[in-house]
Amino acid sequence: DVELFVAKIVEKNNFTKIIQIGSNDGETDDYIKKIVQKYNLKGILVEPSPEPFKKLKENYKSLSNLIFVNKALDKENKIKKLYQVEKKFIDIYHKNIDVLSSFNKDHLVKWGVKSNHIISIDVECINWINLFKDYNFGDAQIVCIDTEGYDHVLVENLINETQVRPVI
């Protein structure tokens, strides 16, 4: 149980600051919300896709210790294509298909999404250095990443480009 595992890490280490990359809507496949509530954590929730981002803010509206960032995390600060299922085709697929947004169109195809049901949107990207600096969060203690096949790139970039060493 991921939620139990992360909660134990937070509790055992008295962590107070968390970053979630790929936050989606704050409900679907989300184990962070209960932990943030239970331990009153300060946090940054990063979600590039506009629709889930709106829902994310709504789903966390009762919590005041959070910063919401409507960008994608990447190695560079630039505009990049994000692929997702076009809204009119969402109901054709399983109920959580809308969490599958990726920089790689083939990632969605691997999950059974028809190529002509995929659209791309331009999203603003922020790198780790600017995320930590812009939001004064260089002392983050735990980072949770769910970026649909891009996690390893972000972890490697965190290690190689910053001195921040959270639990990942």
JSON list of C-alpha atoms in Angstrom, two decimals:
[
{"chain": "A", "resi": 1, "resn": "ASP", "atom": "CA", "xyz": [0.00, 0.00, 0.00]},
{"chain": "A", "resi": 2, "resn": "VAL", "atom": "CA", "xyz": [1.74, 3.13, -1.26]},
{"chain": "A", "resi": 3, "resn": "GLU", "atom": "CA", "xyz": [-0.28, 5.43, 0.99]},
{"chain": "A", "resi": 4, "resn": "LEU", "atom": "CA", "xyz": [0.71, 3.53, 4.12]},
{"chain": "A", "resi": 5, "resn": "PHE", "atom": "CA", "xyz": [4.35, 3.38, 3.02]},
{"chain": "A", "resi": 6, "resn": "VAL", "atom": "CA", "xyz": [4.58, 7.14, 2.36]},
{"chain": "A", "resi": 7, "resn": "ALA", "atom": "CA", "xyz": [2.71, 7.95, 5.59]},
{"chain": "A", "resi": 8, "resn": "LYS", "atom": "CA", "xyz": [5.22, 5.89, 7.59]},
{"chain": "A", "resi": 9, "resn": "ILE", "atom": "CA", "xyz": [8.13, 7.74, 5.96]},
{"chain": "A", "resi": 10, "resn": "VAL", "atom": "CA", "xyz": [6.55, 11.11, 6.75]},
{"chain": "A", "resi": 11, "resn": "GLU", "atom": "CA", "xyz": [5.73, 10.16, 10.34]},
{"chain": "A", "resi": 12, "resn": "LYS", "atom": "CA", "xyz": [9.01, 8.42, 11.19]},
{"chain": "A", "resi": 13, "resn": "ASN", "atom": "CA", "xyz": [11.09, 11.33, 9.88]},
{"chain": "A", "resi": 14, "resn": "ASN", "atom": "CA", "xyz": [8.84, 14.19, 11.04]},
{"chain": "A", "resi": 15, "resn": "PHE", "atom": "CA", "xyz": [8.65, 15.47, 7.48]},
{"chain": "A", "resi": 16, "resn": "THR", "atom": "CA", "xyz": [6.75, 18.71, 6.91]},
{"chain": "A", "resi": 17, "resn": "LYS", "atom": "CA", "xyz": [7.31, 19.44, 3.18]},
{"chain": "A", "resi": 18, "resn": "ILE", "atom": "CA", "xyz": [6.20, 17.40, 0.18]},
{"chain": "A", "resi": 19, "resn": "ILE", "atom": "CA", "xyz": [6.20, 17.86, -3.59]},
{"chain": "A", "resi": 20, "resn": "GLN", "atom": "CA", "xyz": [3.96, 15.87, -5.87]},
{"chain": "A", "resi": 21, "resn": "ILE", "atom": "CA", "xyz": [4.78, 15.86, -9.58]},
{"chain": "A", "resi": 22, "resn": "GLY", "atom": "CA", "xyz": [1.88, 14.72, -11.75]},
{"chain": "A", "resi": 23, "resn": "SER", "atom": "CA", "xyz": [-0.85, 15.51, -9.24]},
{"chain": "A", "resi": 24, "resn": "ASN", "atom": "CA", "xyz": [-3.72, 15.07, -11.68]},
{"chain": "A", "resi": 25, "resn": "ASP", "atom": "CA", "xyz": [-7.05, 15.95, -10.03]},
{"chain": "A", "resi": 26, "resn": "GLY", "atom": "CA", "xyz": [-6.14, 15.16, -6.42]},
{"chain": "A", "resi": 27, "resn": "GLU", "atom": "CA", "xyz": [-8.50, 12.19, -6.28]},
{"chain": "A", "resi": 28, "resn": "THR", "atom": "CA", "xyz": [-7.92, 9.68, -9.07]},
{"chain": "A", "resi": 29, "resn": "ASP", "atom": "CA", "xyz": [-5.16, 7.28, -8.02]},
{"chain": "A", "resi": 30, "resn": "ASP", "atom": "CA", "xyz": [-4.07, 9.84, -5.41]},
{"chain": "A", "resi": 31, "resn": "TYR", "atom": "CA", "xyz": [-2.58, 8.79, -2.07]},
{"chain": "A", "resi": 32, "resn": "ILE", "atom": "CA", "xyz": [-1.07, 12.15, -1.15]},
{"chain": "A", "resi": 33, "resn": "LYS", "atom": "CA", "xyz": [-4.20, 14.02, -0.05]},
{"chain": "A", "resi": 34, "resn": "LYS", "atom": "CA", "xyz": [-4.85, 11.95, 3.08]},
{"chain": "A", "resi": 35, "resn": "ILE", "atom": "CA", "xyz": [-1.19, 12.23, 4.09]},
{"chain": "A", "resi": 36, "resn": "VAL", "atom": "CA", "xyz": [-1.13, 16.00, 3.53]},
{"chain": "A", "resi": 37, "resn": "GLN", "atom": "CA", "xyz": [-4.31, 16.35, 5.61]},
{"chain": "A", "resi": 38, "resn": "LYS", "atom": "CA", "xyz": [-3.24, 14.01, 8.40]},
{"chain": "A", "resi": 39, "resn": "TYR", "atom": "CA", "xyz": [0.21, 15.55, 8.91]},
{"chain": "A", "resi": 40, "resn": "ASN", "atom": "CA", "xyz": [-0.68, 19.12, 7.90]},
{"chain": "A", "resi": 41, "resn": "LEU", "atom": "CA", "xyz": [2.13, 19.13, 5.33]},
{"chain": "A", "resi": 42, "resn": "LYS", "atom": "CA", "xyz": [3.25, 22.09, 3.30]},
{"chain": "A", "resi": 43, "resn": "GLY", "atom": "CA", "xyz": [3.38, 21.14, -0.33]},
{"chain": "A", "resi": 44, "resn": "ILE", "atom": "CA", "xyz": [3.72, 21.90, -3.98]},
{"chain": "A", "resi": 45, "resn": "LEU", "atom": "CA", "xyz": [1.35, 20.07, -6.32]},
{"chain": "A", "resi": 46, "resn": "VAL", "atom": "CA", "xyz": [2.41, 20.18, -9.97]},
{"chain": "A", "resi": 47, "resn": "GLU", "atom": "CA", "xyz": [-0.04, 19.32, -12.76]},
{"chain": "A", "resi": 48, "resn": "PRO", "atom": "CA", "xyz": [0.34, 20.53, -16.36]},
{"chain": "A", "resi": 49, "resn": "SER", "atom": "CA", "xyz": [-3.02, 19.53, -17.84]},
{"chain": "A", "resi": 50, "resn": "PRO", "atom": "CA", "xyz": [-5.62, 22.33, -17.47]},
{"chain": "A", "resi": 51, "resn": "GLU", "atom": "CA", "xyz": [-8.77, 20.29, -16.71]},
{"chain": "A", "resi": 52, "resn": "PRO", "atom": "CA", "xyz": [-7.28, 18.07, -13.98]},
{"chain": "A", "resi": 53, "resn": "PHE", "atom": "CA", "xyz": [-5.51, 21.15, -12.58]},
{"chain": "A", "resi": 54, "resn": "LYS", "atom": "CA", "xyz": [-8.86, 22.94, -12.06]},
{"chain": "A", "resi": 55, "resn": "LYS", "atom": "CA", "xyz": [-10.22, 19.86, -10.28]},
{"chain": "A", "resi": 56, "resn": "LEU", "atom": "CA", "xyz": [-7.02, 19.57, -8.23]},
{"chain": "A", "resi": 57, "resn": "LYS", "atom": "CA", "xyz": [-7.44, 23.06, -6.81]},
{"chain": "A", "resi": 58, "resn": "GLU", "atom": "CA", "xyz": [-11.10, 22.38, -6.07]},
{"chain": "A", "resi": 59, "resn": "ASN", "atom": "CA", "xyz": [-10.36, 19.04, -4.38]},
{"chain": "A", "resi": 60, "resn": "TYR", "atom": "CA", "xyz": [-7.75, 20.64, -2.11]},
{"chain": "A", "resi": 61, "resn": "LYS", "atom": "CA", "xyz": [-9.57, 23.91, -1.44]},
{"chain": "A", "resi": 62, "resn": "SER", "atom": "CA", "xyz": [-9.91, 23.19, 2.28]},
{"chain": "A", "resi": 63, "resn": "LEU", "atom": "CA", "xyz": [-6.13, 22.99, 2.75]},
{"chain": "A", "resi": 64, "resn": "SER", "atom": "CA", "xyz": [-4.11, 26.19, 3.04]},
{"chain": "A", "resi": 65, "resn": "ASN", "atom": "CA", "xyz": [-0.51, 24.90, 3.08]},
{"chain": "A", "resi": 66, "resn": "LEU", "atom": "CA", "xyz": [-0.35, 24.09, -0.62]},
{"chain": "A", "resi": 67, "resn": "ILE", "atom": "CA", "xyz": [1.03, 25.74, -3.72]},
{"chain": "A", "resi": 68, "resn": "PHE", "atom": "CA", "xyz": [-0.53, 24.71, -7.03]},
{"chain": "A", "resi": 69, "resn": "VAL", "atom": "CA", "xyz": [1.67, 24.85, -10.13]},
{"chain": "A", "resi": 70, "resn": "ASN", "atom": "CA", "xyz": [0.00, 24.47, -13.54]},
{"chain": "A", "resi": 71, "resn": "LYS", "atom": "CA", "xyz": [3.19, 23.49, -15.37]},
{"chain": "A", "resi": 72, "resn": "ALA", "atom": "CA", "xyz": [5.07, 20.35, -16.28]},
{"chain": "A", "resi": 73, "resn": "LEU", "atom": "CA", "xyz": [8.36, 19.49, -14.66]},
{"chain": "A", "resi": 74, "resn": "ASP", "atom": "CA", "xyz": [11.15, 18.98, -17.16]},
{"chain": "A", "resi": 75, "resn": "LYS", "atom": "CA", "xyz": [14.89, 19.41, -17.56]},
{"chain": "A", "resi": 76, "resn": "GLU", "atom": "CA", "xyz": [14.45, 22.80, -19.23]},
{"chain": "A", "resi": 77, "resn": "ASN", "atom": "CA", "xyz": [12.15, 25.78, -18.83]},
{"chain": "A", "resi": 78, "resn": "LYS", "atom": "CA", "xyz": [10.35, 25.78, -22.16]},
{"chain": "A", "resi": 79, "resn": "ILE", "atom": "CA", "xyz": [7.06, 25.03, -23.89]},
{"chain": "A", "resi": 80, "resn": "LYS", "atom": "CA", "xyz": [6.57, 21.35, -24.69]},
{"chain": "A", "resi": 81, "resn": "LYS", "atom": "CA", "xyz": [3.86, 19.12, -26.21]},
{"chain": "A", "resi": 82, "resn": "LEU", "atom": "CA", "xyz": [1.80, 17.07, -23.74]},
{"chain": "A", "resi": 83, "resn": "TYR", "atom": "CA", "xyz": [-0.29, 14.26, -25.21]},
{"chain": "A", "resi": 84, "resn": "GLN", "atom": "CA", "xyz": [-3.65, 13.27, -23.77]},
{"chain": "A", "resi": 85, "resn": "VAL", "atom": "CA", "xyz": [-6.91, 11.63, -24.73]},
{"chain": "A", "resi": 86, "resn": "GLU", "atom": "CA", "xyz": [-9.23, 14.07, -26.47]},
{"chain": "A", "resi": 87, "resn": "LYS", "atom": "CA", "xyz": [-12.16, 14.89, -24.18]},
{"chain": "A", "resi": 88, "resn": "LYS", "atom": "CA", "xyz": [-14.83, 13.58, -26.58]},
{"chain": "A", "resi": 89, "resn": "PHE", "atom": "CA", "xyz": [-13.23, 10.12, -26.49]},
{"chain": "A", "resi": 90, "resn": "ILE", "atom": "CA", "xyz": [-12.68, 9.81, -22.71]},
{"chain": "A", "resi": 91, "resn": "ASP", "atom": "CA", "xyz": [-15.81, 7.69, -22.12]},
{"chain": "A", "resi": 92, "resn": "ILE", "atom": "CA", "xyz": [-14.67, 5.06, -24.63]},
{"chain": "A", "resi": 93, "resn": "TYR", "atom": "CA", "xyz": [-11.80, 4.02, -22.35]},
{"chain": "A", "resi": 94, "resn": "HIS", "atom": "CA", "xyz": [-11.46, 2.88, -18.74]},
{"chain": "A", "resi": 95, "resn": "LYS", "atom": "CA", "xyz": [-12.51, 5.30, -16.01]},
{"chain": "A", "resi": 96, "resn": "ASN", "atom": "CA", "xyz": [-8.99, 6.52, -15.20]},
{"chain": "A", "resi": 97, "resn": "ILE", "atom": "CA", "xyz": [-7.80, 7.09, -18.76]},
{"chain": "A", "resi": 98, "resn": "ASP", "atom": "CA", "xyz": [-7.72, 10.86, -18.24]},
{"chain": "A", "resi": 99, "resn": "VAL", "atom": "CA", "xyz": [-4.72, 10.47, -15.90]},
{"chain": "A", "resi": 100, "resn": "LEU", "atom": "CA", "xyz": [-2.62, 9.33, -18.85]},
{"chain": "A", "resi": 101, "resn": "SER", "atom": "CA", "xyz": [-1.05, 12.53, -20.08]},
{"chain": "A", "resi": 102, "resn": "SER", "atom": "CA", "xyz": [2.50, 12.16, -21.32]},
{"chain": "A", "resi": 103, "resn": "PHE", "atom": "CA", "xyz": [5.30, 13.85, -23.24]},
{"chain": "A", "resi": 104, "resn": "ASN", "atom": "CA", "xyz": [5.40, 10.63, -25.26]},
{"chain": "A", "resi": 105, "resn": "LYS", "atom": "CA", "xyz": [2.39, 9.92, -27.50]},
{"chain": "A", "resi": 106, "resn": "ASP", "atom": "CA", "xyz": [3.40, 6.24, -27.71]},
{"chain": "A", "resi": 107, "resn": "HIS", "atom": "CA", "xyz": [2.89, 5.91, -23.96]},
{"chain": "A", "resi": 108, "resn": "LEU", "atom": "CA", "xyz": [-0.85, 6.44, -24.48]},
{"chain": "A", "resi": 109, "resn": "VAL", "atom": "CA", "xyz": [-0.91, 4.09, -27.46]},
{"chain": "A", "resi": 110, "resn": "LYS", "atom": "CA", "xyz": [0.71, 1.40, -25.27]},
{"chain": "A", "resi": 111, "resn": "TRP", "atom": "CA", "xyz": [-2.29, 1.76, -22.93]},
{"chain": "A", "resi": 112, "resn": "GLY", "atom": "CA", "xyz": [-4.66, 1.06, -25.82]},
{"chain": "A", "resi": 113, "resn": "VAL", "atom": "CA", "xyz": [-5.56, 4.61, -26.82]},
{"chain": "A", "resi": 114, "resn": "LYS", "atom": "CA", "xyz": [-6.16, 4.95, -30.55]},
{"chain": "A", "resi": 115, "resn": "SER", "atom": "CA", "xyz": [-3.72, 7.38, -32.11]},
{"chain": "A", "resi": 116, "resn": "ASN", "atom": "CA", "xyz": [-6.50, 9.48, -33.62]},
{"chain": "A", "resi": 117, "resn": "HIS", "atom": "CA", "xyz": [-8.06, 9.92, -30.14]},
{"chain": "A", "resi": 118, "resn": "ILE", "atom": "CA", "xyz": [-4.92, 11.65, -28.86]},
{"chain": "A", "resi": 119, "resn": "ILE", "atom": "CA", "xyz": [-4.40, 15.40, -28.94]},
{"chain": "A", "resi": 120, "resn": "SER", "atom": "CA", "xyz": [-1.43, 17.48, -27.93]},
{"chain": "A", "resi": 121, "resn": "ILE", "atom": "CA", "xyz": [-1.45, 20.67, -25.95]},
{"chain": "A", "resi": 122, "resn": "ASP", "atom": "CA", "xyz": [1.39, 23.08, -25.33]},
{"chain": "A", "resi": 123, "resn": "VAL", "atom": "CA", "xyz": [2.41, 23.24, -21.68]},
{"chain": "A", "resi": 124, "resn": "GLU", "atom": "CA", "xyz": [4.87, 25.44, -19.89]},
{"chain": "A", "resi": 125, "resn": "CYS", "atom": "CA", "xyz": [7.70, 23.51, -18.25]},
{"chain": "A", "resi": 126, "resn": "ILE", "atom": "CA", "xyz": [9.71, 24.34, -15.17]},
{"chain": "A", "resi": 127, "resn": "ASN", "atom": "CA", "xyz": [12.91, 22.65, -14.07]},
{"chain": "A", "resi": 128, "resn": "TRP", "atom": "CA", "xyz": [13.82, 21.53, -10.55]},
{"chain": "A", "resi": 129, "resn": "ILE", "atom": "CA", "xyz": [16.12, 24.49, -9.92]},
{"chain": "A", "resi": 130, "resn": "ASN", "atom": "CA", "xyz": [13.40, 27.03, -10.72]},
{"chain": "A", "resi": 131, "resn": "LEU", "atom": "CA", "xyz": [10.71, 25.04, -8.91]},
{"chain": "A", "resi": 132, "resn": "PHE", "atom": "CA", "xyz": [12.77, 25.09, -5.71]},
{"chain": "A", "resi": 133, "resn": "LYS", "atom": "CA", "xyz": [13.82, 28.73, -6.14]},
{"chain": "A", "resi": 134, "resn": "ASP", "atom": "CA", "xyz": [10.51, 30.21, -7.32]},
{"chain": "A", "resi": 135, "resn": "TYR", "atom": "CA", "xyz": [8.53, 28.61, -4.51]},
{"chain": "A", "resi": 136, "resn": "ASN", "atom": "CA", "xyz": [11.23, 28.64, -1.80]},
{"chain": "A", "resi": 137, "resn": "PHE", "atom": "CA", "xyz": [11.08, 24.87, -1.49]},
{"chain": "A", "resi": 138, "resn": "GLY", "atom": "CA", "xyz": [14.71, 23.78, -1.70]},
{"chain": "A", "resi": 139, "resn": "ASP", "atom": "CA", "xyz": [14.28, 22.00, 1.61]},
{"chain": "A", "resi": 140, "resn": "ALA", "atom": "CA", "xyz": [11.61, 19.59, 0.32]},
{"chain": "A", "resi": 141, "resn": "GLN", "atom": "CA", "xyz": [11.82, 16.35, 2.25]},
{"chain": "A", "resi": 142, "resn": "ILE", "atom": "CA", "xyz": [9.75, 14.02, 0.13]},
{"chain": "A", "resi": 143, "resn": "VAL", "atom": "CA", "xyz": [8.97, 13.99, -3.59]},
{"chain": "A", "resi": 144, "resn": "CYS", "atom": "CA", "xyz": [6.32, 11.81, -5.21]},
{"chain": "A", "resi": 145, "resn": "ILE", "atom": "CA", "xyz": [6.50, 11.50, -8.99]},
{"chain": "A", "resi": 146, "resn": "ASP", "atom": "CA", "xyz": [3.95, 9.98, -11.36]},
{"chain": "A", "resi": 147, "resn": "THR", "atom": "CA", "xyz": [4.64, 11.29, -14.84]},
{"chain": "A", "resi": 148, "resn": "GLU", "atom": "CA", "xyz": [3.63, 8.42, -17.10]},
{"chain": "A", "resi": 149, "resn": "GLY", "atom": "CA", "xyz": [6.96, 7.05, -18.22]},
{"chain": "A", "resi": 150, "resn": "TYR", "atom": "CA", "xyz": [9.04, 10.17, -17.55]},
{"chain": "A", "resi": 151, "resn": "ASP", "atom": "CA", "xyz": [9.76, 9.57, -13.86]},
{"chain": "A", "resi": 152, "resn": "HIS", "atom": "CA", "xyz": [13.29, 8.25, -14.37]},
{"chain": "A", "resi": 153, "resn": "VAL", "atom": "CA", "xyz": [14.28, 11.34, -16.38]},
{"chain": "A", "resi": 154, "resn": "LEU", "atom": "CA", "xyz": [13.08, 13.64, -13.60]},
{"chain": "A", "resi": 155, "resn": "VAL", "atom": "CA", "xyz": [14.76, 11.65, -10.82]},
{"chain": "A", "resi": 156, "resn": "GLU", "atom": "CA", "xyz": [18.07, 11.59, -12.70]},
{"chain": "A", "resi": 157, "resn": "ASN", "atom": "CA", "xyz": [17.79, 15.31, -13.40]},
{"chain": "A", "resi": 158, "resn": "LEU", "atom": "CA", "xyz": [17.05, 16.05, -9.72]},
{"chain": "A", "resi": 159, "resn": "ILE", "atom": "CA", "xyz": [20.16, 14.14, -8.65]},
{"chain": "A", "resi": 160, "resn": "ASN", "atom": "CA", "xyz": [22.45, 15.55, -11.34]},
{"chain": "A", "resi": 161, "resn": "GLU", "atom": "CA", "xyz": [21.32, 19.17, -11.36]},
{"chain": "A", "resi": 162, "resn": "THR", "atom": "CA", "xyz": [20.53, 20.00, -7.73]},
{"chain": "A", "resi": 163, "resn": "GLN", "atom": "CA", "xyz": [21.83, 19.44, -4.23]},
{"chain": "A", "resi": 164, "resn": "VAL", "atom": "CA", "xyz": [18.34, 18.69, -2.91]},
{"chain": "A", "resi": 165, "resn": "ARG", "atom": "CA", "xyz": [18.11, 15.12, -1.60]},
{"chain": "A", "resi": 166, "resn": "PRO", "atom": "CA", "xyz": [14.53, 14.30, -0.61]},
{"chain": "A", "resi": 167, "resn": "VAL", "atom": "CA", "xyz": [13.08, 10.85, -0.21]},
{"chain": "A", "resi": 168, "resn": "ILE", "atom": "CA", "xyz": [11.71, 9.99, -3.65]}
]
